PDB file of C-alpha atoms in Angstrom:
ATOM      1  CA  MET A  13     164.260-157.147 -56.117  1.00 27.00           C
ATOM      2  CA  PRO A  14     167.623-157.317 -57.717  1.00 26.00           C
ATOM      3  CA  VAL A  15     169.567-154.753 -59.410  1.00 26.00           C
ATOM      4  CA  ARG A  16     167.071-155.651 -62.086  1.00 27.00           C
ATOM      5  CA  VAL A  17     163.565-154.997 -60.711  1.00 30.00           C
ATOM      6  CA  TYR A  18     160.435-156.722 -61.822  1.00 30.00           C
ATOM      7  CA  ALA A  19     157.121-154.896 -61.490  1.00 33.00           C
ATOM      8  CA  ALA A  20     155.418-158.181 -60.579  1.00 36.00           C
ATOM      9  CA  HIS A  21     157.219-158.096 -57.299  1.00 44.00           C
ATOM     10  CA  ALA A  22     155.589-154.856 -56.233  1.00 43.00           C
ATOM     11  CA  ALA A  23     152.978-156.438 -54.009  1.00 45.00           C
ATOM     12  CA  ALA A  24     155.649-158.421 -52.102  1.00 46.00           C
ATOM     13  CA  VAL A  25     157.662-155.251 -51.423  1.00 51.00           C
ATOM     14  CA  GLY A  26     154.537-153.504 -50.238  1.00 48.00           C
ATOM     15  CA  ALA A  27     153.907-156.281 -47.679  1.00 45.00           C
ATOM     16  CA  VAL A  28     157.126-155.584 -45.809  1.00 47.00           C
ATOM     17  CA  LEU A  29     156.813-151.866 -46.098  1.00 51.00           C
ATOM     18  CA  ALA A  30     153.327-151.970 -44.609  1.00 43.00           C
ATOM     19  CA  ALA A  31     154.844-152.505 -41.170  1.00 41.00           C
ATOM     20  CA  THR A  32     156.100-148.940 -41.234  1.00 39.00           C
ATOM     21  CA  ALA A  33     153.674-147.471 -43.676  1.00 38.00           C
ATOM     22  CA  LEU A  34     150.759-146.567 -41.438  1.00 33.00           C
ATOM     23  CA  THR A  35     152.991-145.267 -38.706  1.00 35.00           C
ATOM     24  CA  GLY A  36     155.541-143.419 -40.838  1.00 37.00           C
ATOM     25  CA  CYS A  37     156.521-139.918 -39.756  1.00 35.00           C
ATOM     26  CA  GLY A  38     154.942-137.201 -41.829  1.00 40.00           C
ATOM     27  CA  SER A  39     152.706-139.543 -43.792  1.00 45.00           C
ATOM     28  CA  PRO A  40     149.429-138.091 -45.142  1.00 43.00           C
ATOM     29  CA  GLU A  41     147.284-140.229 -42.853  1.00 43.00           C
ATOM     30  CA  GLN A  42     148.676-138.503 -39.757  1.00 46.00           C
ATOM     31  CA  ASP A  43     145.811-136.160 -39.064  1.00 45.00           C
ATOM     32  CA  ASN A  44     145.535-133.603 -36.290  1.00 41.00           C
ATOM     33  CA  SER A  45     145.356-136.252 -33.598  1.00 40.00           C
ATOM     34  CA  ARG A  46     148.525-138.090 -32.643  1.00 48.00           C
ATOM     35  CA  ARG A  47     146.350-140.567 -30.769  1.00 64.00           C
ATOM     36  CA  LEU A  48     145.252-142.153 -34.021  1.00 83.00           C
ATOM     37  CA  ARG A  49     148.093-144.682 -34.004  1.00 90.00           C
ATOM     38  CA  GLU A  50     148.241-148.036 -35.630  1.00 91.00           C
ATOM     39  CA  LEU A  51     147.500-151.094 -33.430  1.00 93.00           C
ATOM     40  CA  THR A  52     150.420-153.188 -32.389  1.00 94.00           C
ATOM     41  CA  PRO A  53     150.471-156.841 -33.625  1.00 93.00           C
ATOM     42  CA  MET A  54     149.453-157.976 -30.123  1.00 94.00           C
ATOM     43  CA  GLU A  55     146.548-155.569 -30.100  1.00 94.00           C
ATOM     44  CA  GLN A  56     145.409-156.641 -33.532  1.00 95.00           C
ATOM     45  CA  ALA A  57     145.377-160.285 -32.390  1.00 94.00           C
ATOM     46  CA  PHE A  58     143.467-159.304 -29.233  1.00 95.00           C
ATOM     47  CA  VAL A  59     140.737-157.540 -31.226  1.00 96.00           C
ATOM     48  CA  GLU A  60     140.387-160.455 -33.612  1.00 96.00           C
ATOM     49  CA  ARG A  61     140.047-162.909 -30.719  1.00 95.00           C
ATOM     50  CA  ALA A  62     137.312-160.742 -29.261  1.00 96.00           C
ATOM     51  CA  GLU A  63     135.627-160.641 -32.611  1.00 97.00           C
ATOM     52  CA  GLU A  64     135.626-164.411 -32.883  1.00 97.00           C
ATOM     53  CA  GLN A  65     134.138-164.777 -29.402  1.00 95.00           C
ATOM     54  CA  LEU A  66     131.417-162.349 -30.151  1.00 97.00           C
ATOM     55  CA  ILE A  67     130.585-164.238 -33.355  1.00 97.00           C
ATOM     56  CA  GLU A  68     130.293-167.404 -31.209  1.00 97.00           C
ATOM     57  CA  SER A  69     127.836-165.620 -28.941  1.00 96.00           C
ATOM     58  CA  CYS A  70     125.837-164.180 -31.811  1.00 97.00           C
ATOM     59  CA  MET A  71     125.565-167.596 -33.512  1.00 97.00           C
ATOM     60  CA  GLU A  72     124.415-169.171 -30.274  1.00 97.00           C
ATOM     61  CA  SER A  73     121.630-166.607 -30.065  1.00 97.00           C
ATOM     62  CA  LYS A  74     120.496-167.790 -33.520  1.00 96.00           C
ATOM     63  CA  GLY A  75     120.484-171.458 -32.478  1.00 96.00           C
ATOM     64  CA  PHE A  76     123.844-172.531 -33.925  1.00 97.00           C
ATOM     65  CA  ARG A  77     127.223-173.534 -32.585  1.00 97.00           C
ATOM     66  CA  TYR A  78     130.365-171.686 -33.603  1.00 97.00           C
ATOM     67  CA  TRP A  79     133.950-172.200 -32.451  1.00 97.00           C
ATOM     68  CA  PRO A  80     136.220-169.141 -32.548  1.00 95.00           C
ATOM     69  CA  ALA A  81     138.627-169.433 -35.433  1.00 94.00           C
ATOM     70  CA  ARG A  82     142.390-169.499 -35.031  1.00 92.00           C
ATOM     71  CA  VAL A  83     143.862-165.986 -34.927  1.00 92.00           C
ATOM     72  CA  ASP A  84     147.406-165.239 -36.048  1.00 91.00           C
ATOM     73  CA  SER A  85     149.675-164.504 -33.085  1.00 89.00           C
ATOM     74  CA  ALA A  86     151.559-161.259 -32.656  1.00 88.00           C
ATOM     75  CA  GLU A  87     154.719-163.117 -33.651  1.00 87.00           C
ATOM     76  CA  GLU A  88     153.247-164.260 -36.933  1.00 87.00           C
ATOM     77  CA  ARG A  89     152.222-160.699 -37.770  1.00 85.00           C
ATOM     78  CA  GLN A  90     155.727-159.438 -37.250  1.00 83.00           C
ATOM     79  CA  GLY A  91     157.215-161.677 -39.881  1.00 77.00           C
ATOM     80  CA  GLY A  92     156.727-162.042 -43.594  1.00 72.00           C
ATOM     81  CA  GLY A  93     157.125-159.313 -46.163  1.00 79.00           C
ATOM     82  CA  TYR A  94     159.787-158.702 -48.761  1.00 85.00           C
ATOM     83  CA  VAL A  95     162.871-158.924 -46.600  1.00 90.00           C
ATOM     84  CA  GLN A  96     163.612-160.192 -43.134  1.00 91.00           C
ATOM     85  CA  HIS A  97     165.085-157.355 -41.056  1.00 93.00           C
ATOM     86  CA  ASP A  98     164.790-158.566 -37.475  1.00 94.00           C
ATOM     87  CA  VAL A  99     167.742-160.821 -36.747  1.00 95.00           C
ATOM     88  CA  ALA A 100     166.417-162.134 -33.416  1.00 94.00           C
ATOM     89  CA  TRP A 101     163.007-162.956 -34.973  1.00 93.00           C
ATOM     90  CA  ALA A 102     164.670-164.677 -37.958  1.00 94.00           C
ATOM     91  CA  ARG A 103     166.816-166.749 -35.594  1.00 94.00           C
ATOM     92  CA  LYS A 104     163.734-167.880 -33.694  1.00 92.00           C
ATOM     93  CA  TYR A 105     161.200-168.356 -36.508  1.00 92.00           C
ATOM     94  CA  GLY A 106     163.152-168.596 -39.779  1.00 91.00           C
ATOM     95  CA  TYR A 107     160.721-168.091 -42.607  1.00 89.00           C
ATOM     96  CA  GLU A 108     157.557-168.836 -40.608  1.00 85.00           C
ATOM     97  CA  ARG A 109     157.128-172.292 -42.043  1.00 81.00           C
ATOM     98  CA  GLU A 110     156.151-173.602 -38.613  1.00 82.00           C
ATOM     99  CA  PHE A 111     153.410-170.995 -38.513  1.00 85.00           C
ATOM    100  CA  ASP A 112     152.207-172.315 -41.867  1.00 84.00           C
ATOM    101  CA  VAL A 113     152.101-175.848 -40.452  1.00 83.00           C
ATOM    102  CA  GLN A 114     150.107-174.651 -37.414  1.00 85.00           C
ATOM    103  CA  ALA A 115     147.651-172.814 -39.584  1.00 87.00           C
ATOM    104  CA  GLU A 116     147.152-175.807 -41.870  1.00 89.00           C
ATOM    105  CA  ARG A 117     146.612-178.081 -38.854  1.00 88.00           C
ATOM    106  CA  ALA A 118     144.004-175.634 -37.526  1.00 88.00           C
ATOM    107  CA  ARG A 119     142.301-175.521 -40.940  1.00 89.00           C
ATOM    108  CA  ARG A 120     142.060-179.326 -41.117  1.00 90.00           C
ATOM    109  CA  ALA A 121     140.778-179.551 -37.525  1.00 91.00           C
ATOM    110  CA  ASP A 122     138.265-176.753 -37.887  1.00 93.00           C
ATOM    111  CA  ARG A 123     135.200-177.790 -35.892  1.00 95.00           C
ATOM    112  CA  ASN A 124     133.032-175.291 -37.738  1.00 96.00           C
ATOM    113  CA  THR A 125     133.635-177.081 -41.014  1.00 95.00           C
ATOM    114  CA  ALA A 126     132.712-180.460 -39.508  1.00 95.00           C
ATOM    115  CA  TYR A 127     129.619-178.943 -37.891  1.00 97.00           C
ATOM    116  CA  ALA A 128     128.435-177.315 -41.087  1.00 96.00           C
ATOM    117  CA  ARG A 129     128.947-180.565 -43.044  1.00 95.00           C
ATOM    118  CA  ALA A 130     126.724-182.459 -40.587  1.00 96.00           C
ATOM    119  CA  LEU A 131     123.831-180.061 -41.209  1.00 97.00           C
ATOM    120  CA  THR A 132     120.987-180.843 -43.546  1.00 97.00           C
ATOM    121  CA  GLN A 133     120.739-178.598 -46.597  1.00 97.00           C
ATOM    122  CA  PRO A 134     117.979-176.369 -45.145  1.00 96.00           C
ATOM    123  CA  GLU A 135     119.949-176.074 -41.872  1.00 97.00           C
ATOM    124  CA  LEU A 136     123.130-175.251 -43.792  1.00 97.00           C
ATOM    125  CA  VAL A 137     121.387-172.435 -45.670  1.00 96.00           C
ATOM    126  CA  ARG A 138     120.158-170.963 -42.363  1.00 97.00           C
ATOM    127  CA  TYR A 139     123.587-171.434 -40.824  1.00 97.00           C
ATOM    128  CA  ASN A 140     125.333-169.568 -43.666  1.00 96.00           C
ATOM    129  CA  THR A 141     122.745-166.830 -43.560  1.00 96.00           C
ATOM    130  CA  ALA A 142     123.104-166.476 -39.828  1.00 97.00           C
ATOM    131  CA  LEU A 143     126.883-166.225 -40.135  1.00 97.00           C
ATOM    132  CA  ASP A 144     127.399-164.178 -43.278  1.00 95.00           C
ATOM    133  CA  GLY A 145     124.022-162.792 -44.181  1.00 94.00           C
ATOM    134  CA  SER A 146     122.373-162.947 -47.626  1.00 92.00           C
ATOM    135  CA  PRO A 147     121.868-160.537 -50.527  1.00 91.00           C
ATOM    136  CA  ASP A 148     118.414-159.870 -49.061  1.00 89.00           C
ATOM    137  CA  ASP A 149     120.141-158.186 -46.115  1.00 88.00           C
ATOM    138  CA  GLY A 150     121.742-155.688 -48.436  1.00 89.00           C
ATOM    139  CA  LEU A 151     124.978-155.491 -50.365  1.00 92.00           C
ATOM    140  CA  MET A 152     127.820-153.003 -50.375  1.00 93.00           C
ATOM    141  CA  SER A 153     130.915-152.685 -52.538  1.00 95.00           C
ATOM    142  CA  VAL A 154     134.237-150.906 -52.391  1.00 96.00           C
ATOM    143  CA  ASP A 155     136.482-150.020 -55.302  1.00 95.00           C
ATOM    144  CA  LEU A 156     140.076-150.867 -54.408  1.00 95.00           C
ATOM    145  CA  PRO A 157     142.857-148.366 -54.911  1.00 94.00           C
ATOM    146  CA  GLY A 158     144.747-150.585 -57.344  1.00 88.00           C
ATOM    147  CA  GLY A 159     141.686-151.657 -59.259  1.00 91.00           C
ATOM    148  CA  GLY A 160     138.966-154.255 -58.764  1.00 94.00           C
ATOM    149  CA  THR A 161     135.939-154.257 -56.466  1.00 95.00           C
ATOM    150  CA  VAL A 162     135.089-156.200 -53.356  1.00 95.00           C
ATOM    151  CA  ARG A 163     131.531-156.797 -52.159  1.00 94.00           C
ATOM    152  CA  THR A 164     129.906-158.056 -48.963  1.00 94.00           C
ATOM    153  CA  THR A 165     126.537-158.513 -47.455  1.00 93.00           C
ATOM    154  CA  THR A 166     125.510-156.214 -44.590  1.00 91.00           C
ATOM    155  CA  GLY A 167     123.784-158.896 -42.532  1.00 93.00           C
ATOM    156  CA  GLY A 168     124.751-161.901 -40.489  1.00 96.00           C
ATOM    157  CA  CYS A 169     126.764-162.269 -37.344  1.00 97.00           C
ATOM    158  CA  ARG A 170     130.103-161.237 -38.862  1.00 96.00           C
ATOM    159  CA  ALA A 171     128.661-157.886 -39.904  1.00 96.00           C
ATOM    160  CA  THR A 172     126.754-157.515 -36.609  1.00 96.00           C
ATOM    161  CA  VAL A 173     129.898-158.102 -34.559  1.00 97.00           C
ATOM    162  CA  ALA A 174     131.970-155.793 -36.754  1.00 96.00           C
ATOM    163  CA  ASP A 175     129.320-153.099 -36.252  1.00 96.00           C
ATOM    164  CA  ARG A 176     129.542-153.669 -32.516  1.00 95.00           C
ATOM    165  CA  LEU A 177     133.325-153.526 -32.330  1.00 96.00           C
ATOM    166  CA  TYR A 178     134.203-150.910 -34.891  1.00 97.00           C
ATOM    167  CA  GLY A 179     131.111-148.739 -34.520  1.00 95.00           C
ATOM    168  CA  ASP A 180     129.921-148.762 -38.161  1.00 95.00           C
ATOM    169  CA  PHE A 181     130.268-151.835 -40.299  1.00 96.00           C
ATOM    170  CA  PRO A 182     129.855-150.247 -43.742  1.00 95.00           C
ATOM    171  CA  ALA A 183     132.378-147.507 -42.878  1.00 96.00           C
ATOM    172  CA  TRP A 184     134.770-150.112 -41.433  1.00 96.00           C
ATOM    173  CA  PHE A 185     134.497-152.373 -44.412  1.00 96.00           C
ATOM    174  CA  ARG A 186     135.345-149.488 -46.758  1.00 96.00           C
ATOM    175  CA  ALA A 187     138.182-148.112 -44.644  1.00 96.00           C
ATOM    176  CA  GLN A 188     139.750-151.551 -44.033  1.00 96.00           C
ATOM    177  CA  LYS A 189     139.691-152.598 -47.687  1.00 96.00           C
ATOM    178  CA  ILE A 190     141.234-149.318 -48.855  1.00 96.00           C
ATOM    179  CA  ALA A 191     143.857-149.015 -46.057  1.00 95.00           C
ATOM    180  CA  ARG A 192     145.049-152.537 -46.546  1.00 94.00           C
ATOM    181  CA  ASN A 193     145.387-152.315 -50.317  1.00 95.00           C
ATOM    182  CA  LEU A 194     147.339-149.089 -50.746  1.00 96.00           C
ATOM    183  CA  SER A 195     150.620-150.673 -51.827  1.00 93.00           C
ATOM    184  CA  ALA A 196     149.326-150.880 -55.410  1.00 94.00           C
ATOM    185  CA  VAL A 197     149.140-147.080 -55.473  1.00 95.00           C
ATOM    186  CA  TYR A 198     152.818-146.375 -54.850  1.00 95.00           C
ATOM    187  CA  VAL A 199     154.950-149.504 -54.666  1.00 94.00           C
ATOM    188  CA  PRO A 200     155.266-150.004 -58.441  1.00 94.00           C
ATOM    189  CA  VAL A 201     156.924-146.630 -58.606  1.00 95.00           C
ATOM    190  CA  LEU A 202     158.993-147.224 -55.506  1.00 95.00           C
ATOM    191  CA  VAL A 203     160.599-150.401 -56.804  1.00 93.00           C
ATOM    192  CA  GLN A 204     161.772-148.590 -59.870  1.00 95.00           C
ATOM    193  CA  ASP A 205     163.564-145.894 -57.841  1.00 97.00           C
ATOM    194  CA  THR A 206     167.297-146.018 -58.427  1.00 97.00           C
ATOM    195  CA  ARG A 207     167.921-145.711 -54.688  1.00 97.00           C
ATOM    196  CA  PHE A 208     165.918-148.879 -54.052  1.00 97.00           C
ATOM    197  CA  LYS A 209     167.667-150.814 -56.807  1.00 96.00           C
ATOM    198  CA  ARG A 210     171.113-149.790 -55.436  1.00 97.00           C
ATOM    199  CA  ALA A 211     170.086-150.917 -51.926  1.00 98.00           C
ATOM    200  CA  VAL A 212     168.972-154.323 -53.188  1.00 97.00           C
ATOM    201  CA  GLY A 213     172.259-154.663 -55.081  1.00 97.00           C
ATOM    202  CA  ALA A 214     174.227-153.901 -51.860  1.00 98.00           C
ATOM    203  CA  TRP A 215     172.123-156.519 -50.039  1.00 98.00           C
ATOM    204  CA  ALA A 216     172.852-159.099 -52.718  1.00 98.00           C
ATOM    205  CA  ARG A 217     176.638-158.445 -52.475  1.00 98.00           C
ATOM    206  CA  CYS A 218     176.425-158.891 -48.704  1.00 98.00           C
ATOM    207  CA  MET A 219     174.606-162.191 -49.090  1.00 97.00           C
ATOM    208  CA  ASN A 220     177.124-163.358 -51.670  1.00 97.00           C
ATOM    209  CA  LYS A 221     179.999-162.638 -49.262  1.00 97.00           C
ATOM    210  CA  ALA A 222     178.160-164.661 -46.593  1.00 96.00           C
ATOM    211  CA  GLY A 223     178.071-167.617 -48.969  1.00 97.00           C
ATOM    212  CA  HIS A 224     174.455-167.187 -50.088  1.00 97.00           C
ATOM    213  CA  PRO A 225     174.451-165.959 -53.696  1.00 96.00           C
ATOM    214  CA  TYR A 226     170.917-164.674 -54.077  1.00 97.00           C
ATOM    215  CA  ASP A 227     169.991-161.537 -56.024  1.00 96.00           C
ATOM    216  CA  THR A 228     166.830-160.868 -54.015  1.00 95.00           C
ATOM    217  CA  PRO A 229     165.089-161.945 -50.834  1.00 94.00           C
ATOM    218  CA  LEU A 230     162.323-163.358 -53.054  1.00 93.00           C
ATOM    219  CA  ALA A 231     164.877-165.632 -54.717  1.00 96.00           C
ATOM    220  CA  ILE A 232     165.577-167.284 -51.332  1.00 95.00           C
ATOM    221  CA  ARG A 233     161.915-168.006 -50.792  1.00 92.00           C
ATOM    222  CA  ALA A 234     161.599-169.414 -54.267  1.00 94.00           C
ATOM    223  CA  ALA A 235     164.586-171.698 -53.664  1.00 95.00           C
ATOM    224  CA  LEU A 236     163.588-172.977 -50.207  1.00 92.00           C
ATOM    225  CA  PRO A 237     161.292-175.830 -51.327  1.00 91.00           C
ATOM    226  CA  ARG A 238     164.028-177.221 -53.545  1.00 93.00           C
ATOM    227  CA  LEU A 239     166.743-176.743 -50.924  1.00 92.00           C
ATOM    228  CA  THR A 240     164.796-178.567 -48.182  1.00 90.00           C
ATOM    229  CA  ARG A 241     162.999-181.175 -50.284  1.00 89.00           C
ATOM    230  CA  ASP A 242     165.296-184.118 -49.596  1.00 85.00           C
ATOM    231  CA  THR A 243     166.395-183.138 -46.058  1.00 87.00           C
ATOM    232  CA  GLY A 244     165.093-184.120 -42.648  1.00 88.00           C
ATOM    233  CA  ARG A 245     162.986-181.752 -40.664  1.00 87.00           C
ATOM    234  CA  ALA A 246     165.851-180.706 -38.383  1.00 90.00           C
ATOM    235  CA  ALA A 247     168.220-180.083 -41.275  1.00 92.00           C
ATOM    236  CA  ALA A 248     165.587-178.152 -43.189  1.00 91.00           C
ATOM    237  CA  ARG A 249     164.861-176.019 -40.149  1.00 91.00           C
ATOM    238  CA  ALA A 250     168.569-175.308 -39.642  1.00 94.00           C
ATOM    239  CA  LEU A 251     168.991-174.232 -43.230  1.00 94.00           C
ATOM    240  CA  GLU A 252     165.966-172.055 -43.118  1.00 93.00           C
ATOM    241  CA  VAL A 253     167.130-170.279 -39.968  1.00 95.00           C
ATOM    242  CA  GLU A 254     170.618-169.809 -41.411  1.00 96.00           C
ATOM    243  CA  LEU A 255     169.277-168.161 -44.555  1.00 96.00           C
ATOM    244  CA  ALA A 256     166.759-165.995 -42.656  1.00 95.00           C
ATOM    245  CA  VAL A 257     169.400-164.758 -40.287  1.00 97.00           C
ATOM    246  CA  ALA A 258     171.801-163.963 -43.124  1.00 97.00           C
ATOM    247  CA  GLU A 259     169.032-162.133 -44.976  1.00 97.00           C
ATOM    248  CA  ALA A 260     168.112-160.038 -41.926  1.00 96.00           C
ATOM    249  CA  THR A 261     171.734-159.373 -41.074  1.00 97.00           C
ATOM    250  CA  CYS A 262     172.424-158.102 -44.566  1.00 97.00           C
ATOM    251  CA  ALA A 263     169.203-156.048 -44.586  1.00 97.00           C
ATOM    252  CA  ARG A 264     170.457-154.251 -41.502  1.00 96.00           C
ATOM    253  CA  SER A 265     174.150-153.972 -42.414  1.00 97.00           C
ATOM    254  CA  THR A 266     173.423-152.587 -45.909  1.00 98.00           C
ATOM    255  CA  PRO A 267     171.133-149.671 -46.805  1.00 97.00           C
ATOM    256  CA  LEU A 268     168.223-152.000 -47.847  1.00 97.00           C
ATOM    257  CA  PHE A 269     165.971-151.793 -44.832  1.00 96.00           C
ATOM    258  CA  ARG A 270     166.717-148.107 -44.144  1.00 96.00           C
ATOM    259  CA  THR A 271     166.219-147.175 -47.763  1.00 97.00           C
ATOM    260  CA  ALA A 272     163.000-149.143 -48.149  1.00 96.00           C
ATOM    261  CA  ARG A 273     161.543-147.544 -45.009  1.00 95.00           C
ATOM    262  CA  SER A 274     162.590-144.070 -46.120  1.00 96.00           C
ATOM    263  CA  LEU A 275     161.235-144.485 -49.619  1.00 96.00           C
ATOM    264  CA  ASP A 276     158.038-145.933 -48.277  1.00 95.00           C
ATOM    265  CA  ARG A 277     157.410-142.815 -46.262  1.00 94.00           C
ATOM    266  CA  GLU A 278     158.404-140.545 -49.153  1.00 96.00           C
ATOM    267  CA  TYR A 279     156.119-142.190 -51.687  1.00 96.00           C
ATOM    268  CA  ARG A 280     153.256-142.499 -49.266  1.00 95.00           C
ATOM    269  CA  ARG A 281     153.396-138.767 -48.660  1.00 93.00           C
ATOM    270  CA  GLU A 282     153.379-138.192 -52.380  1.00 93.00           C
ATOM    271  CA  LYS A 283     150.818-140.711 -53.522  1.00 95.00           C
ATOM    272  CA  LEU A 284     148.349-141.339 -50.736  1.00 95.00           C
ATOM    273  CA  ALA A 285     146.856-137.916 -49.973  1.00 93.00           C
ATOM    274  CA  PRO A 286     143.621-138.822 -51.734  1.00 94.00           C
ATOM    275  CA  TYR A 287     143.078-141.597 -49.205  1.00 95.00           C
ATOM    276  CA  ARG A 288     143.730-139.528 -46.078  1.00 93.00           C
ATOM    277  CA  ALA A 289     140.166-139.752 -44.799  1.00 94.00           C
ATOM    278  CA  ASP A 290     140.003-143.542 -45.299  1.00 95.00           C
ATOM    279  CA  ILE A 291     143.296-144.132 -43.524  1.00 95.00           C
ATOM    280  CA  THR A 292     142.246-141.884 -40.641  1.00 95.00           C
ATOM    281  CA  SER A 293     138.965-143.750 -40.343  1.00 96.00           C
ATOM    282  CA  TYR A 294     140.727-147.051 -40.395  1.00 96.00           C
ATOM    283  CA  ARG A 295     143.022-146.064 -37.518  1.00 96.00           C
ATOM    284  CA  ARG A 296     140.249-144.478 -35.517  1.00 96.00           C
ATOM    285  CA  MET A 297     137.925-147.493 -35.817  1.00 96.00           C
ATOM    286  CA  ASN A 298     140.758-149.905 -34.969  1.00 97.00           C
ATOM    287  CA  LEU A 299     141.270-148.005 -31.712  1.00 96.00           C
ATOM    288  CA  THR A 300     137.553-148.042 -31.057  1.00 96.00           C
ATOM    289  CA  ALA A 301     137.487-151.782 -31.558  1.00 96.00           C
ATOM    290  CA  LEU A 302     140.403-152.208 -29.164  1.00 95.00           C
ATOM    291  CA  ALA A 303     138.477-150.364 -26.479  1.00 94.00           C
ATOM    292  CA  HIS A 304     135.370-152.418 -27.093  1.00 95.00           C
ATOM    293  CA  ALA A 305     137.365-155.658 -27.154  1.00 95.00           C
ATOM    294  CA  LYS A 306     138.770-154.901 -23.679  1.00 93.00           C
ATOM    295  CA  ALA A 307     135.239-154.452 -22.452  1.00 91.00           C
ATOM    296  CA  VAL A 308     133.955-157.785 -23.765  1.00 87.00           C
ATOM    297  CA  MET A 309     136.956-160.065 -23.201  1.00 83.00           C
ATOM    298  CA  GLY A 310     137.053-161.847 -19.900  1.00 58.00           C
ATOM    299  CA  PRO A 311     135.855-165.153 -18.431  1.00 44.00           C
ATOM    300  CA  ARG A 312     134.174-166.046 -21.789  1.00 46.00           C
ATOM    301  CA  SER A 313     137.622-166.336 -23.377  1.00 45.00           C
ATOM    302  CA  HIS A 314     138.459-169.236 -21.082  1.00 38.00           C
ATOM    303  CA  ARG A 315     135.082-170.942 -21.274  1.00 41.00           C
ATOM    304  CA  PRO A 316     135.491-174.698 -22.159  1.00 36.00           C
ATOM    305  CA  ALA A 317     133.900-175.895 -25.375  1.00 35.00           C
ATOM    306  CA  ARG A 318     130.689-177.874 -25.054  1.00 36.00           C
ATOM    307  CA  PRO A 319     129.951-181.140 -26.851  1.00 32.00           C
ATOM    308  CA  LEU A 320     128.973-180.878 -30.496  1.00 30.00           C
ATOM    309  CA  SER A 321     125.191-180.602 -30.912  1.00 33.00           C
ATOM    310  CA  SER A 322     122.771-179.936 -33.705  1.00 32.00           C
ATOM    311  CA  PRO A 323     120.850-176.711 -34.120  1.00 33.00           C
ATOM    312  CA  GLU A 324     117.682-178.513 -32.880  1.00 33.00           C
ATOM    313  CA  GLU A 325     119.451-179.409 -29.644  1.00 36.00           C
ATOM    314  CA  ASN A 326     120.569-175.858 -29.058  1.00 36.00           C
ATOM    315  CA  HIS A 327     118.409-173.135 -27.644  1.00 32.00           C
ATOM    316  CA  LYS A 328     118.970-169.433 -27.283  1.00 34.00           C
ATOM    317  CA  LYS A 329     120.867-168.556 -24.165  1.00 32.00           C
ATOM    318  CA  GLY A 330     120.102-164.905 -23.383  1.00 31.00           C
ATOM    319  CA  THR A 331     120.594-161.998 -25.681  1.00 30.00           C
ATOM    320  CA  TYR A 332     123.577-161.075 -27.785  1.00 26.00           C
ATOM    321  CA  PRO A 333     125.889-159.097 -25.542  1.00 29.00           C
TER     322      PRO A 333
END
């Protein structure tokens, strides 16, 4: 945000602050157990890989093939947000555009999509029901802190695996949706704080001195497609890294990162007390999932994929672990 702050940017600010939000000192979600910490990016990726492998096993038990989906790496989870603040990370990854390319390649090469397309209509209905359940299995809904409602079925392999990993799928669904959507509760107020506006102004002056006249970090991201449109890949990459490093350097050499982190903790203490139980549950169930993931990950994670086959060619191989 510039010296002039737009409320529409609130969600983007919340994204970068989220890295410190759930672990901030003195925040309302810190209950009487210091063991209820947030998972590290590497641990989060590990749990999601275990989840995908368990979905594969569950789908096999129902007579279908499933290939574990691509999971964001720990490095990908450390980037993004409103402002780059890790100079070394920025120098190595720029603005994560290579991650975007990898994700798009994985999406286009998704074997599950090709498999589903090859099914007959009745098979596809059974496949979708096996994976995601149906309204007949039951529905649950959660009202989000910032408004709106999300719903899900309580059946299918995704729900079954989540129940296995996190201990209670309905409770996990509620806690996750609330804990991951808290920025709407306090960020709109935070970005109007004079201290935040001054910090963004200092960052903009630092960038201008470095030869990059941008009022906000968001302005850089908006300009990148235009700046790199007619350049080769190497030149585009070099420019991206140059801007990302400058952005992170200025975030660290001016009060921006420190102020944003401090205000994040301050406003979370003030605004998020009503969500204490949900945040505590979210952290506790994440740690439960980590312990369960460690128990189920092993030789299966290195098992080679088998040739594509139809549901009729598959047969159940044992019980769901």
